[in-house]
Amino acid sequence: MKEEISAGRKKLEEELRKNLGNIFVPEAKLFGMVCGCVGFAADMRGLKSDDVEVFRDSINVILEEISNSLGVKPEFIYARKLPGSDEVVTLTVRELCSRCRREFAGSKAAPRPDIMILKKWR
Amino acid sequence: MRLMVPHPGHFPALKDIIEAKEAYGLKEVEGVYMGGSPEVMGSGRGVLHAPLLAEIREQTEYAHQHHIKMNIALNSPCSGGHHLTFEGYKTFKWYFNELNDAGVDGVIVAEPYLVELLRDYPMKTIISCLAYVDSPQRARFFEQLGADMITVDTNINRHFELLEAMVKGVSCEIKVIVNEGCLYRCPFRYSHYNLASHLSSLDQPKSPLFAPDFYFDKCVNIRLREPAQLIRSAWIRPEDVKEYEAIGINSFKLSGRTKAVNWIINCMRVYSRRSYDGNLLELLDCPQMLRYIFYIDNRQLDGCIARWKSCSKHCHECGYCDELTREVLTVIK
């Protein structure tokens, strides 16, 4: 598991750097939430929301690959921005609990204005 | 009942809220409120979206097409004196002009000076709960300053004599927040909202905070150690709204503009229907994480309002809420 997380962090940083220049991934983690969601989250520096829009598909492919390697089903992929800005500070892949499937990921709109939905389960 | 609903700020969320209101026929929903620009003023809550004026205009027009009012919250209890500078004065005058031109229906403020400034506009002046209006006298002061509506300090949500006196003591409308989960007489309330005001504005502390969540963490820890504090909080059950209507309060506000859209929609449905089966903590705005730890069976709280209405709030002598906690609250395994 340690190897997969480290490799995932490195891969994400390297792949984004190929297209976007100096992107920095200072921390990546596997998490489990009290509600039942589990996931993979990578803190980002240097990434903007426009970059995420343009490279959405390739970012999704990388994140799905990392989450699969960690045993997390990539059901909901999103970017979190600093409120009121276009700086993306986290990329997250989540395997959803039933509550968050309905409440967090179930709306047509993004659940909150600081969140950009990149992919939803089908 | 007229219900004011939180709006996180992004246009798709407004569309979801209005679509749900219309689909479920929730005629009680009168309007929405969202934060304004942090460049002008911070807010009582974290700001997740900074709507530009063009966006406020567009959203207001959309809301009006659906017979929904749009209010803008500029309810920071502290702006560090900026409003009393010439620069601040001009900024607020300009912003209020723009909001008025955008068709906004009301502005929610806590600062008395801004209440007076708003007198020059047809927009309603709505006093925030962060003005801590907790007596008929204070309500009267704000009415004289120009308030059209006063959202009372949630600490007095269960002080019915005071509420009734306030309704009788002023001509403007009295509103209560129904789903705030804050500690009753919270010692952190003023400090926490002042901190939120600054962190949600451009007037940031000069060096990074080493404990930005200090008040929030304390608040959660107090309740983990003493769950009866959850029962003492000033929330109002959907079933108990009628008790407030009976004393002349017809305007109700849902808290939660930093929460997920579908959570807001669920609360809107529950309060419009005045009935709920389940964990009461699912409806409370803050701190939301406690719903994963505790279960408060809302049905078991039927009738408790009668006791709270006449309660002396001398908790150290009474023990009612402690006993009730043992009956209705369980720890989720």
XYZ file of C-alpha atoms in Angstrom:
455
model
C 0.000 0.000 0.000
C 2.816 2.418 0.891
C 4.388 1.854 -2.484
C 1.115 2.399 -4.360
C 0.402 5.716 -2.638
C 3.927 6.998 -3.231
C 3.857 5.836 -6.825
C 0.427 7.405 -7.315
C 1.578 10.764 -5.983
C 4.641 10.698 -8.218
C 2.712 9.606 -11.303
C 0.096 12.312 -10.897
C 2.751 14.989 -10.513
C 4.779 13.741 -13.466
C 1.833 13.396 -15.806
C 0.499 16.856 -14.994
C 3.952 18.392 -15.409
C 4.141 17.028 -18.946
C 1.269 19.260 -19.977
C 1.128 22.012 -17.421
C 4.614 22.903 -16.256
C 5.463 23.269 -12.591
C 2.733 21.357 -10.847
C 3.512 20.211 -7.310
C 1.776 17.429 -5.393
C 3.029 17.905 -1.823
C 0.854 15.189 -0.298
C -1.300 12.253 -1.367
C -3.353 10.081 0.927
C -5.820 7.248 1.130
C -8.690 8.172 3.437
C -11.713 6.671 5.138
C -14.558 8.892 6.309
C -16.979 8.449 9.175
C -19.898 8.221 6.726
C -18.395 5.208 4.948
C -16.790 6.890 1.941
C -13.228 5.913 1.122
C -10.951 7.589 -1.338
C -7.708 8.977 -2.594
C -6.862 12.663 -2.321
C -3.908 14.604 -3.671
C -3.088 18.120 -2.500
C -2.173 20.284 -5.461
C -0.147 23.403 -5.986
C 0.181 25.263 -9.269
C -2.980 23.828 -10.818
C -5.812 26.087 -12.030
C -9.431 25.309 -12.775
C -8.931 26.083 -16.482
C -6.156 23.462 -16.593
C -8.508 20.935 -15.057
C -11.231 21.767 -17.585
C -8.862 21.351 -20.515
C -7.160 18.184 -19.269
C -10.192 16.704 -17.528
C -10.123 13.420 -19.451
C -6.449 12.726 -18.939
C -6.647 13.709 -15.256
C -9.550 11.320 -14.811
C -7.596 8.491 -16.435
C -4.639 9.027 -14.084
C -6.801 9.291 -10.971
C -8.836 6.222 -11.902
C -5.669 4.253 -12.407
C -4.273 5.321 -9.022
C -7.500 4.663 -7.162
C -7.894 1.240 -8.752
C -4.358 0.396 -7.673
C -5.400 1.270 -4.106
C -8.620 -0.741 -4.243
C -10.855 2.339 -4.343
C -13.677 2.339 -6.904
C -13.455 5.691 -8.733
C -17.146 6.608 -8.455
C -16.868 10.343 -7.962
C -13.911 12.435 -9.064
C -13.694 16.115 -8.218
C -11.400 19.067 -7.817
C -11.651 21.481 -4.887
C -10.796 25.110 -5.502
C -9.796 27.742 -3.021
C -13.119 29.528 -2.453
C -13.568 32.464 -4.772
C -10.457 31.714 -6.808
C -9.398 29.457 -9.673
C -6.625 27.732 -7.713
C -7.234 23.986 -7.458
C -5.950 22.731 -4.114
C -7.116 19.093 -4.067
C -7.983 16.358 -6.527
C -10.109 13.609 -4.976
C -11.432 10.234 -6.040
C -14.141 8.795 -3.831
C -15.940 5.498 -3.497
C -19.231 6.764 -2.125
C -21.335 5.655 0.795
C -25.089 5.577 0.193
C -25.652 8.906 1.989
C -23.011 10.803 0.008
C -24.174 9.198 -3.233
C -27.479 10.960 -2.596
C -26.472 14.076 -0.692
C -22.980 15.022 -1.870
C -22.919 13.609 -5.378
C -26.612 13.378 -6.192
C -27.412 16.918 -7.284
C -27.306 18.161 -10.848
C -25.324 21.136 -9.575
C -21.924 20.717 -7.974
C -22.623 20.123 -4.272
C -20.746 23.289 -3.333
C -19.408 26.202 -5.348
C -15.783 25.362 -4.556
C -16.108 21.902 -6.108
C -15.685 21.008 -9.787
C -17.099 17.619 -10.673
C -14.796 15.785 -13.067
C -16.587 12.464 -13.280
C -19.592 10.722 -11.749
C -20.384 7.052 -11.651
C -22.806 5.838 -14.318
C -44.973 30.027 7.257
C -42.587 31.865 4.981
C -39.274 30.109 4.595
C -35.947 31.658 3.568
C -33.548 29.072 2.154
C -29.737 29.126 2.014
C -28.135 29.218 -1.416
C -24.456 28.198 -1.748
C -23.975 30.804 -4.490
C -23.353 28.997 -7.780
C -26.126 29.343 -10.344
C -26.673 25.580 -10.903
C -27.437 25.260 -7.174
C -30.118 27.937 -7.404
C -31.672 26.093 -10.327
C -31.695 22.821 -8.345
C -33.283 24.510 -5.327
C -35.999 26.191 -7.375
C -36.635 23.051 -9.390
C -37.152 21.086 -6.156
C -39.369 23.791 -4.684
C -41.594 23.680 -7.764
C -41.534 19.890 -8.157
C -42.622 19.352 -4.553
C -45.026 22.286 -4.516
C -43.331 23.972 -1.546
C -45.284 27.209 -1.512
C -43.821 28.069 1.901
C -40.444 28.852 0.290
C -40.384 32.607 -0.120
C -36.805 33.254 -1.095
C -33.136 32.419 -0.963
C -30.085 34.172 0.427
C -26.427 33.967 -0.512
C -23.176 35.676 0.413
C -22.070 38.822 -1.370
C -18.628 39.734 -2.557
C -15.806 39.212 -0.017
C -14.084 42.191 -1.645
C -16.736 44.395 -0.064
C -17.339 42.583 3.186
C -16.856 39.213 4.822
C -19.702 37.154 6.131
C -20.756 35.129 9.136
C -19.981 31.923 7.285
C -17.149 30.733 5.139
C -17.455 32.093 1.634
C -17.197 29.372 -0.986
C -18.256 31.539 -3.891
C -17.722 35.199 -4.716
C -20.552 36.230 -7.032
C -19.836 39.087 -9.400
C -22.522 41.721 -9.790
C -23.459 40.453 -13.238
C -24.017 37.027 -11.741
C -26.100 38.406 -8.885
C -28.227 40.229 -11.441
C -28.628 37.110 -13.575
C -29.511 34.915 -10.601
C -31.902 37.497 -9.192
C -33.725 37.716 -12.516
C -33.969 33.930 -12.626
C -35.266 33.790 -9.048
C -37.859 36.475 -9.784
C -39.061 34.592 -12.857
C -39.868 31.799 -10.419
C -41.411 34.125 -7.813
C -38.504 33.684 -5.425
C -36.918 36.584 -3.568
C -33.159 37.080 -3.549
C -31.374 38.363 -0.446
C -27.661 39.035 -0.124
C -25.868 38.400 3.181
C -23.273 40.994 4.160
C -23.529 40.055 7.784
C -20.020 40.282 9.057
C -20.160 41.423 12.704
C -16.687 42.948 12.320
C -15.181 44.816 9.406
C -12.306 46.259 11.376
C -13.660 49.794 11.130
C -13.400 49.835 7.324
C -17.056 50.879 6.968
C -16.332 54.079 8.889
C -13.585 55.247 6.552
C -14.364 57.376 3.485
C -13.123 54.564 1.308
C -15.384 52.083 3.115
C -18.358 54.430 2.967
C -17.962 54.866 -0.777
C -17.494 51.134 -1.302
C -20.669 50.257 0.565
C -22.715 52.988 -1.109
C -21.483 51.802 -4.490
C -22.192 48.142 -3.688
C -25.675 48.828 -2.333
C -26.435 50.856 -5.480
C -25.310 47.959 -7.636
C -27.311 45.393 -5.643
C -30.350 47.608 -5.897
C -29.881 47.977 -9.654
C -29.533 44.197 -9.897
C -33.021 43.843 -8.431
C -31.964 42.288 -5.125
C -34.878 42.173 -2.673
C -33.076 42.414 0.643
C -29.680 42.836 2.254
C -28.811 41.014 5.467
C -26.528 43.034 7.738
C -25.330 42.982 11.332
C -23.527 46.333 11.476
C -25.784 49.184 12.686
C -24.091 51.738 10.445
C -24.974 49.699 7.370
C -28.574 49.512 8.559
C -28.689 53.281 8.367
C -27.012 53.379 4.969
C -29.601 50.981 3.606
C -32.380 53.428 4.428
C -31.694 55.106 1.088
C -32.729 52.025 -0.881
C -35.991 50.215 -1.522
C -34.321 46.881 -0.716
C -35.431 45.382 2.581
C -33.002 45.751 5.447
C -32.811 42.434 7.242
C -30.970 42.294 10.536
C -28.731 39.275 10.844
C -28.786 36.995 13.887
C -25.183 38.204 14.242
C -26.473 41.551 15.473
C -27.447 39.459 18.521
C -30.884 40.995 18.940
C -32.122 39.308 22.112
C -34.550 41.752 23.700
C -37.453 44.050 22.778
C -35.259 47.031 23.590
C -32.527 46.014 21.192
C -35.096 45.154 18.546
C -36.540 48.646 18.946
C -33.116 50.226 18.450
C -32.631 48.357 15.213
C -36.109 49.185 14.024
C -35.411 52.847 14.633
C -32.197 52.527 12.642
C -34.214 51.247 9.696
C -34.737 47.503 10.012
C -37.559 45.938 8.036
C -37.005 42.512 9.511
C -35.031 41.233 12.487
C -33.544 37.758 12.725
C -33.282 37.223 16.442
C -30.255 35.875 18.275
C -30.775 32.116 18.221
C -29.965 31.995 21.945
C -33.503 33.176 22.639
C -35.274 30.740 20.308
C -36.810 29.010 23.323
C -37.451 32.160 25.367
C -41.069 32.548 24.371
C -41.891 35.457 26.666
C -39.064 37.466 25.143
C -40.024 36.522 21.613
C -43.620 37.473 22.204
C -42.559 40.789 23.719
C -40.376 41.483 20.708
C -43.217 40.740 18.297
C -45.403 43.171 20.205
C -42.649 45.727 20.774
C -41.778 46.444 17.148
C -43.654 46.947 13.900
C -41.076 45.226 11.746
C -41.106 41.512 11.201
C -39.415 39.033 13.540
C -37.710 35.989 12.075
C -36.183 32.899 13.695
C -33.550 30.489 12.421
C -34.819 26.936 12.782
C -31.866 24.628 12.280
C -28.814 26.178 13.862
C -27.072 23.687 16.129
C -24.834 26.091 18.053
C -24.221 25.695 21.772
C -26.765 27.487 23.920
C -25.019 30.612 25.283
C -21.849 29.552 23.501
C -18.761 31.218 24.980
C -17.088 31.232 21.560
C -19.945 32.769 19.582
C -18.675 36.334 19.261
C -15.048 35.350 18.787
C -15.871 32.653 16.246
C -18.058 34.900 14.112
C -15.528 37.705 14.279
C -12.864 35.286 13.080
C -15.152 34.043 10.280
C -15.794 37.662 9.290
C -12.138 38.337 8.766
C -11.272 35.006 7.183
C -14.108 35.409 4.671
C -13.024 38.924 3.696
C -9.888 40.347 2.151
C -8.941 41.700 5.582
C -6.927 38.628 6.533
C -4.614 38.199 9.526
C -1.050 39.190 8.683
C 0.470 35.804 9.477
C -1.007 32.311 9.054
C -3.262 31.026 11.842
C -1.850 28.073 13.761
C -5.359 27.004 14.816
C -7.986 28.284 12.371
C -10.485 25.714 13.685
C -9.954 26.449 17.374
C -13.558 27.444 18.145
C -15.086 24.758 15.985
C -12.969 22.017 17.535
C -13.797 23.228 21.048
C -17.476 23.282 20.150
C -17.451 19.687 18.907
C -15.411 18.450 21.861
C -17.768 20.022 24.400
C -20.671 18.080 22.930
C -18.798 14.824 22.712
C -18.110 15.125 26.424
C -21.562 16.435 27.333
C -24.167 15.353 24.748
C -26.957 17.129 26.685
C -25.609 20.309 25.082
C -27.057 19.011 21.820
C -30.523 19.010 23.346
C -30.086 22.462 24.930
C -29.210 24.022 21.563
C -31.767 26.395 20.134
C -32.967 24.341 17.174
C -36.649 24.289 16.337
C -38.207 21.011 15.203
C -40.285 21.159 12.003
C -43.306 20.062 14.057
C -42.838 22.952 16.521
C -42.917 25.779 14.007
C -46.603 26.221 14.791
C -45.751 27.289 18.344
C -43.915 30.303 16.906
C -46.728 31.103 14.520
C -49.037 31.143 17.518
C -47.102 34.089 18.990
C -47.000 36.003 15.709
C -43.766 34.805 14.122
C -44.364 33.727 10.545
C -40.949 34.149 9.017
C -38.411 31.326 9.314
C -34.899 30.898 8.052
C -32.902 27.786 7.286
C -29.220 27.947 8.034
C -26.602 26.123 5.914
C -25.289 28.010 2.909
C -21.932 26.228 3.080
C -23.585 22.819 2.868
C -24.236 20.542 -0.128
C -27.164 21.464 -2.365
C -29.074 18.241 -1.787
C -28.771 18.617 1.975
C -30.302 22.085 1.671
C -33.102 20.758 -0.520
C -33.863 18.012 1.992
C -34.087 20.527 4.865
C -36.293 22.762 2.737
C -38.700 19.877 2.109
C -38.755 18.743 5.734
C -39.465 22.190 7.185
C -42.051 22.990 4.531
C -43.848 19.777 5.417
C -43.448 20.379 9.155
C -42.809 16.753 9.849
C -39.747 14.552 10.100
C -38.935 10.989 11.036
C -35.289 10.328 11.728
C -32.155 11.722 13.303
C -32.702 15.370 14.167
C -28.991 16.001 13.688
C -29.480 15.409 9.956
C -31.261 18.765 9.824
C -28.834 20.859 11.852
C -26.412 23.132 10.067
C -23.516 23.108 12.410
C -21.574 21.111 13.448
C -22.797 18.611 10.907
C -20.277 15.907 11.734
C -22.115 14.999 14.952
C -24.835 13.261 12.926
C -22.363 10.440 12.345
C -21.806 9.958 16.057
C -25.171 10.613 17.725
C -28.766 9.777 16.842
C -31.545 11.934 18.258
C -34.914 10.411 17.471
C -37.021 13.372 16.415
C -40.290 11.577 17.140
C -39.324 11.140 20.790
C -39.106 14.922 21.120
C -42.829 15.372 20.480
C -44.219 17.678 23.152
C -40.894 18.755 24.662
C -41.450 22.276 23.392
C -44.128 22.732 26.066
C -41.472 22.333 28.740
C -38.951 24.552 26.973
C -41.519 27.291 26.487
C -41.799 27.753 30.234
C -38.235 26.777 31.090
C -36.248 29.022 33.444
C -32.976 28.054 31.670
C -31.404 27.397 35.063
C -29.835 24.215 33.793
C -27.843 23.540 36.964
C -31.089 23.244 38.939
C -33.368 21.658 36.375
C -31.883 18.565 34.758
C -34.710 18.120 32.246
C -32.434 18.175 29.187
C -30.005 15.774 30.863
C -32.815 13.321 31.482
C -34.178 13.812 27.981
C -30.735 13.175 26.507
C -30.662 9.778 28.205
C -34.043 8.951 26.653
C -33.696 10.205 23.110
C -30.013 10.227 22.224
C -28.039 7.170 21.276
C -24.445 6.791 20.227
C -24.196 5.344 16.729
C -22.063 2.193 16.798
